[in-house]
GROMACS .gro file of C-alpha atoms in nm:
model
  221
    1UNK     CA    1   0.000   0.000   0.000
    2UNK     CA    2   0.129   0.340  -0.091
    3UNK     CA    3   0.091   0.635   0.145
    4UNK     CA    4   0.099   0.997   0.019
    5UNK     CA    5   0.261   1.244   0.251
    6UNK     CA    6   0.126   1.596   0.244
    7UNK     CA    7   0.361   1.895   0.273
    8UNK     CA    8   0.272   2.251   0.381
    9UNK     CA    9   0.228   2.488   0.091
   10UNK     CA   10   0.511   2.740   0.054
   11UNK     CA   11   0.461   3.080  -0.111
   12UNK     CA   12   0.569   3.084  -0.466
   13UNK     CA   13   0.890   3.273  -0.526
   14UNK     CA   14   0.753   3.430  -0.840
   15UNK     CA   15   0.482   3.615  -0.644
   16UNK     CA   16   0.751   3.833  -0.478
   17UNK     CA   17   0.952   3.922  -0.786
   18UNK     CA   18   0.993   4.299  -0.851
   19UNK     CA   19   0.857   4.427  -0.519
   20UNK     CA   20   1.198   4.533  -0.386
   21UNK     CA   21   1.280   4.703  -0.713
   22UNK     CA   22   0.956   4.905  -0.708
   23UNK     CA   23   1.013   5.015  -0.347
   24UNK     CA   24   1.372   5.116  -0.430
   25UNK     CA   25   1.256   5.318  -0.728
   26UNK     CA   26   0.997   5.499  -0.518
   27UNK     CA   27   1.260   5.597  -0.261
   28UNK     CA   28   1.498   5.701  -0.540
   29UNK     CA   29   1.233   5.930  -0.687
   30UNK     CA   30   1.167   6.086  -0.346
   31UNK     CA   31   1.539   6.143  -0.286
   32UNK     CA   32   1.575   6.297  -0.632
   33UNK     CA   33   1.290   6.539  -0.564
   34UNK     CA   34   1.447   6.642  -0.234
   35UNK     CA   35   1.790   6.689  -0.396
   36UNK     CA   36   1.651   6.901  -0.680
   37UNK     CA   37   1.453   7.114  -0.435
   38UNK     CA   38   1.759   7.168  -0.212
   39UNK     CA   39   1.974   7.254  -0.514
   40UNK     CA   40   1.716   7.506  -0.638
   41UNK     CA   41   1.707   7.681  -0.301
   42UNK     CA   42   2.087   7.694  -0.289
   43UNK     CA   43   2.107   7.850  -0.636
   44UNK     CA   44   1.839   8.105  -0.543
   45UNK     CA   45   2.024   8.203  -0.226
   46UNK     CA   46   2.349   8.234  -0.422
   47UNK     CA   47   2.184   8.462  -0.674
   48UNK     CA   48   2.030   8.672  -0.398
   49UNK     CA   49   2.369   8.705  -0.227
   50UNK     CA   50   2.530   8.805  -0.557
   51UNK     CA   51   2.258   9.061  -0.625
   52UNK     CA   52   2.299   9.211  -0.277
   53UNK     CA   53   2.675   9.231  -0.325
   54UNK     CA   54   2.635   9.406  -0.661
   55UNK     CA   55   2.384   9.647  -0.511
   56UNK     CA   56   2.615   9.728  -0.219
   57UNK     CA   57   2.914   9.784  -0.449
   58UNK     CA   58   2.711  10.017  -0.672
   59UNK     CA   59   2.578  10.212  -0.371
   60UNK     CA   60   2.924  10.254  -0.219
   61UNK     CA   61   3.073  10.352  -0.554
   62UNK     CA   62   2.811  10.622  -0.615
   63UNK     CA   63   2.847  10.756  -0.259
   64UNK     CA   64   3.225  10.762  -0.291
   65UNK     CA   65   3.197  10.955  -0.618
   66UNK     CA   66   2.970  11.217  -0.462
   67UNK     CA   67   3.201  11.269  -0.166
   68UNK     CA   68   3.505  11.282  -0.393
   69UNK     CA   69   3.353  11.546  -0.621
   70UNK     CA   70   3.236  11.749  -0.321
   71UNK     CA   71   3.591  11.745  -0.190
   72UNK     CA   72   3.713  11.847  -0.535
   73UNK     CA   73   3.478  12.147  -0.531
   74UNK     CA   74   3.567  12.243  -0.177
   75UNK     CA   75   3.942  12.238  -0.237
   76UNK     CA   76   3.900  12.434  -0.563
   77UNK     CA   77   3.712  12.733  -0.422
   78UNK     CA   78   3.851  13.082  -0.467
   79UNK     CA   79   3.902  13.106  -0.093
   80UNK     CA   80   4.176  12.846  -0.125
   81UNK     CA   81   4.299  12.883  -0.484
   82UNK     CA   82   4.216  13.240  -0.585
   83UNK     CA   83   4.069  13.111  -0.914
   84UNK     CA   84   3.696  13.152  -0.996
   85UNK     CA   85   3.504  12.825  -0.973
   86UNK     CA   86   3.302  12.857  -1.293
   87UNK     CA   87   3.153  12.599  -1.529
   88UNK     CA   88   3.372  12.541  -1.832
   89UNK     CA   89   3.699  12.637  -1.665
   90UNK     CA   90   3.948  12.483  -1.427
   91UNK     CA   91   3.825  12.172  -1.246
   92UNK     CA   92   3.477  12.228  -1.393
   93UNK     CA   93   3.584  12.208  -1.756
   94UNK     CA   94   3.382  11.959  -1.961
   95UNK     CA   95   3.154  11.817  -1.692
   96UNK     CA   96   2.971  12.122  -1.555
   97UNK     CA   97   2.648  12.281  -1.678
   98UNK     CA   98   2.483  12.606  -1.579
   99UNK     CA   99   2.122  12.546  -1.482
  100UNK     CA  100   1.904  12.683  -1.761
  101UNK     CA  101   1.570  12.507  -1.826
  102UNK     CA  102   1.534  12.692  -2.157
  103UNK     CA  103   1.840  12.516  -2.297
  104UNK     CA  104   1.676  12.219  -2.472
  105UNK     CA  105   2.008  12.059  -2.567
  106UNK     CA  106   2.095  12.024  -2.200
  107UNK     CA  107   1.765  12.027  -2.008
  108UNK     CA  108   1.510  11.922  -2.270
  109UNK     CA  109   1.347  11.573  -2.269
  110UNK     CA  110   1.649  11.436  -2.455
  111UNK     CA  111   1.899  11.681  -2.313
  112UNK     CA  112   2.240  11.577  -2.186
  113UNK     CA  113   2.165  11.642  -1.819
  114UNK     CA  114   1.810  11.503  -1.836
  115UNK     CA  115   1.926  11.174  -1.989
  116UNK     CA  116   2.213  11.143  -1.743
  117UNK     CA  117   1.990  11.202  -1.441
  118UNK     CA  118   1.691  10.990  -1.550
  119UNK     CA  119   1.824  10.727  -1.791
  120UNK     CA  120   1.771  10.364  -1.688
  121UNK     CA  121   2.076  10.236  -1.875
  122UNK     CA  122   2.444  10.322  -1.851
  123UNK     CA  123   2.490  10.683  -1.967
  124UNK     CA  124   2.825  10.858  -2.011
  125UNK     CA  125   2.749  11.140  -2.258
  126UNK     CA  126   2.868  11.474  -2.122
  127UNK     CA  127   3.000  11.319  -1.801
  128UNK     CA  128   3.343  11.299  -1.641
  129UNK     CA  129   3.498  10.977  -1.513
  130UNK     CA  130   3.575  10.955  -1.143
  131UNK     CA  131   3.903  10.776  -1.070
  132UNK     CA  132   3.957  10.837  -0.703
  133UNK     CA  133   4.120  11.120  -0.511
  134UNK     CA  134   4.446  11.067  -0.698
  135UNK     CA  135   4.273  11.076  -1.036
  136UNK     CA  136   4.445  10.756  -1.144
  137UNK     CA  137   4.248  10.473  -0.984
  138UNK     CA  138   4.093  10.215  -1.216
  139UNK     CA  139   3.799  10.066  -1.030
  140UNK     CA  140   3.751   9.803  -1.302
  141UNK     CA  141   4.087   9.642  -1.223
  142UNK     CA  142   4.123   9.378  -0.954
  143UNK     CA  143   4.273   9.523  -0.638
  144UNK     CA  144   4.499   9.265  -0.467
  145UNK     CA  145   4.391   9.406  -0.131
  146UNK     CA  146   4.026   9.325  -0.198
  147UNK     CA  147   4.069   9.033  -0.440
  148UNK     CA  148   3.755   9.030  -0.655
  149UNK     CA  149   3.607   9.361  -0.535
  150UNK     CA  150   3.600   9.547  -0.866
  151UNK     CA  151   3.340   9.736  -1.067
  152UNK     CA  152   3.209   9.664  -1.414
  153UNK     CA  153   3.265  10.031  -1.512
  154UNK     CA  154   3.436  10.332  -1.361
  155UNK     CA  155   3.188  10.578  -1.200
  156UNK     CA  156   3.091  10.891  -1.393
  157UNK     CA  157   2.943  11.222  -1.279
  158UNK     CA  158   2.820  11.564  -1.387
  159UNK     CA  159   2.806  11.895  -1.198
  160UNK     CA  160   2.539  12.161  -1.234
  161UNK     CA  161   2.579  12.520  -1.122
  162UNK     CA  162   2.228  12.589  -0.985
  163UNK     CA  163   2.298  12.956  -0.915
  164UNK     CA  164   2.377  13.172  -0.614
  165UNK     CA  165   2.292  13.069  -0.261
  166UNK     CA  166   2.079  13.331  -0.089
  167UNK     CA  167   1.938  13.341   0.264
  168UNK     CA  168   1.561  13.382   0.328
  169UNK     CA  169   1.420  13.717   0.219
  170UNK     CA  170   1.658  13.762  -0.073
  171UNK     CA  171   1.529  13.779  -0.428
  172UNK     CA  172   1.642  13.572  -0.724
  173UNK     CA  173   1.835  13.248  -0.743
  174UNK     CA  174   1.809  12.962  -0.497
  175UNK     CA  175   1.826  13.003  -0.123
  176UNK     CA  176   1.875  12.796   0.188
  177UNK     CA  177   1.788  12.860   0.550
  178UNK     CA  178   2.020  13.086   0.744
  179UNK     CA  179   2.261  13.360   0.647
  180UNK     CA  180   2.500  13.121   0.478
  181UNK     CA  181   2.675  13.378   0.261
  182UNK     CA  182   3.046  13.438   0.293
  183UNK     CA  183   3.121  13.610   0.621
  184UNK     CA  184   2.757  13.575   0.726
  185UNK     CA  185   2.674  13.919   0.590
  186UNK     CA  186   2.323  13.824   0.482
  187UNK     CA  187   2.153  13.906   0.153
  188UNK     CA  188   2.443  14.103   0.010
  189UNK     CA  189   2.666  13.800   0.018
  190UNK     CA  190   2.595  13.599  -0.297
  191UNK     CA  191   2.935  13.463  -0.391
  192UNK     CA  192   2.844  13.108  -0.291
  193UNK     CA  193   2.682  12.895  -0.557
  194UNK     CA  194   2.482  12.575  -0.511
  195UNK     CA  195   2.616  12.288  -0.715
  196UNK     CA  196   2.417  11.973  -0.787
  197UNK     CA  197   2.630  11.663  -0.833
  198UNK     CA  198   2.488  11.354  -1.001
  199UNK     CA  199   2.687  11.030  -0.994
  200UNK     CA  200   2.634  10.703  -1.181
  201UNK     CA  201   2.799  10.380  -1.073
  202UNK     CA  202   2.775  10.006  -1.132
  203UNK     CA  203   2.839   9.701  -0.922
  204UNK     CA  204   3.053   9.406  -1.031
  205UNK     CA  205   2.777   9.341  -1.284
  206UNK     CA  206   2.707   9.615  -1.537
  207UNK     CA  207   2.333   9.548  -1.509
  208UNK     CA  208   2.332   9.695  -1.157
  209UNK     CA  209   2.330  10.075  -1.188
  210UNK     CA  210   2.290  10.336  -0.914
  211UNK     CA  211   2.223  10.707  -0.964
  212UNK     CA  212   2.273  10.940  -0.666
  213UNK     CA  213   2.267  11.316  -0.622
  214UNK     CA  214   2.381  11.568  -0.367
  215UNK     CA  215   2.389  11.948  -0.344
  216UNK     CA  216   2.695  12.140  -0.231
  217UNK     CA  217   2.759  12.508  -0.171
  218UNK     CA  218   3.097  12.653  -0.264
  219UNK     CA  219   3.245  12.998  -0.323
  220UNK     CA  220   3.248  13.060  -0.699
  221UNK     CA  221   3.395  13.407  -0.738
   0.00000   0.00000   0.00000
């Protein structure tokens, strides 16, 4: 007589094929998504840091230009040099304009000064280049002291002679508060002129442009 022995049924191996691969692929996709997201955030932060650096360089460059030109005006006054500080002569040759709204070539919609003060792109027409207190600094060259701290373009500026500075109560011209004339002699003292300085500067990237202005009073004659 033959006896048949029964054995417990074992799960078929083929029913588990591919499960591990599918799970691994799912985790791989999730890790890829996380990596791409982290990389995108890093690139965005790098661009933001670069933009902030360019903005700071442009701001500092424009401010430096204004202070440098103010110092140039101050040290060129007749009180110190004995030479009249007039547009078109001396230190004001080529980059200074007398304020005259009727002069369309200078103050019209497409005038030299109007375009320089309001243009959204890099404008150099009618402007002077600022190259430091020594007049020989190239801000576009790499300075070993600051490694990569350099500008895309050297700053430029213009100066406008806005007219005499008069205290309150005086007629004609511009005026500021207080008897600011030479010697404090009031309305009869009109030898000081108000100069408007406009500076344009870039950051390390030429697409970052800053335009700043200041007014400065100096003895003109």
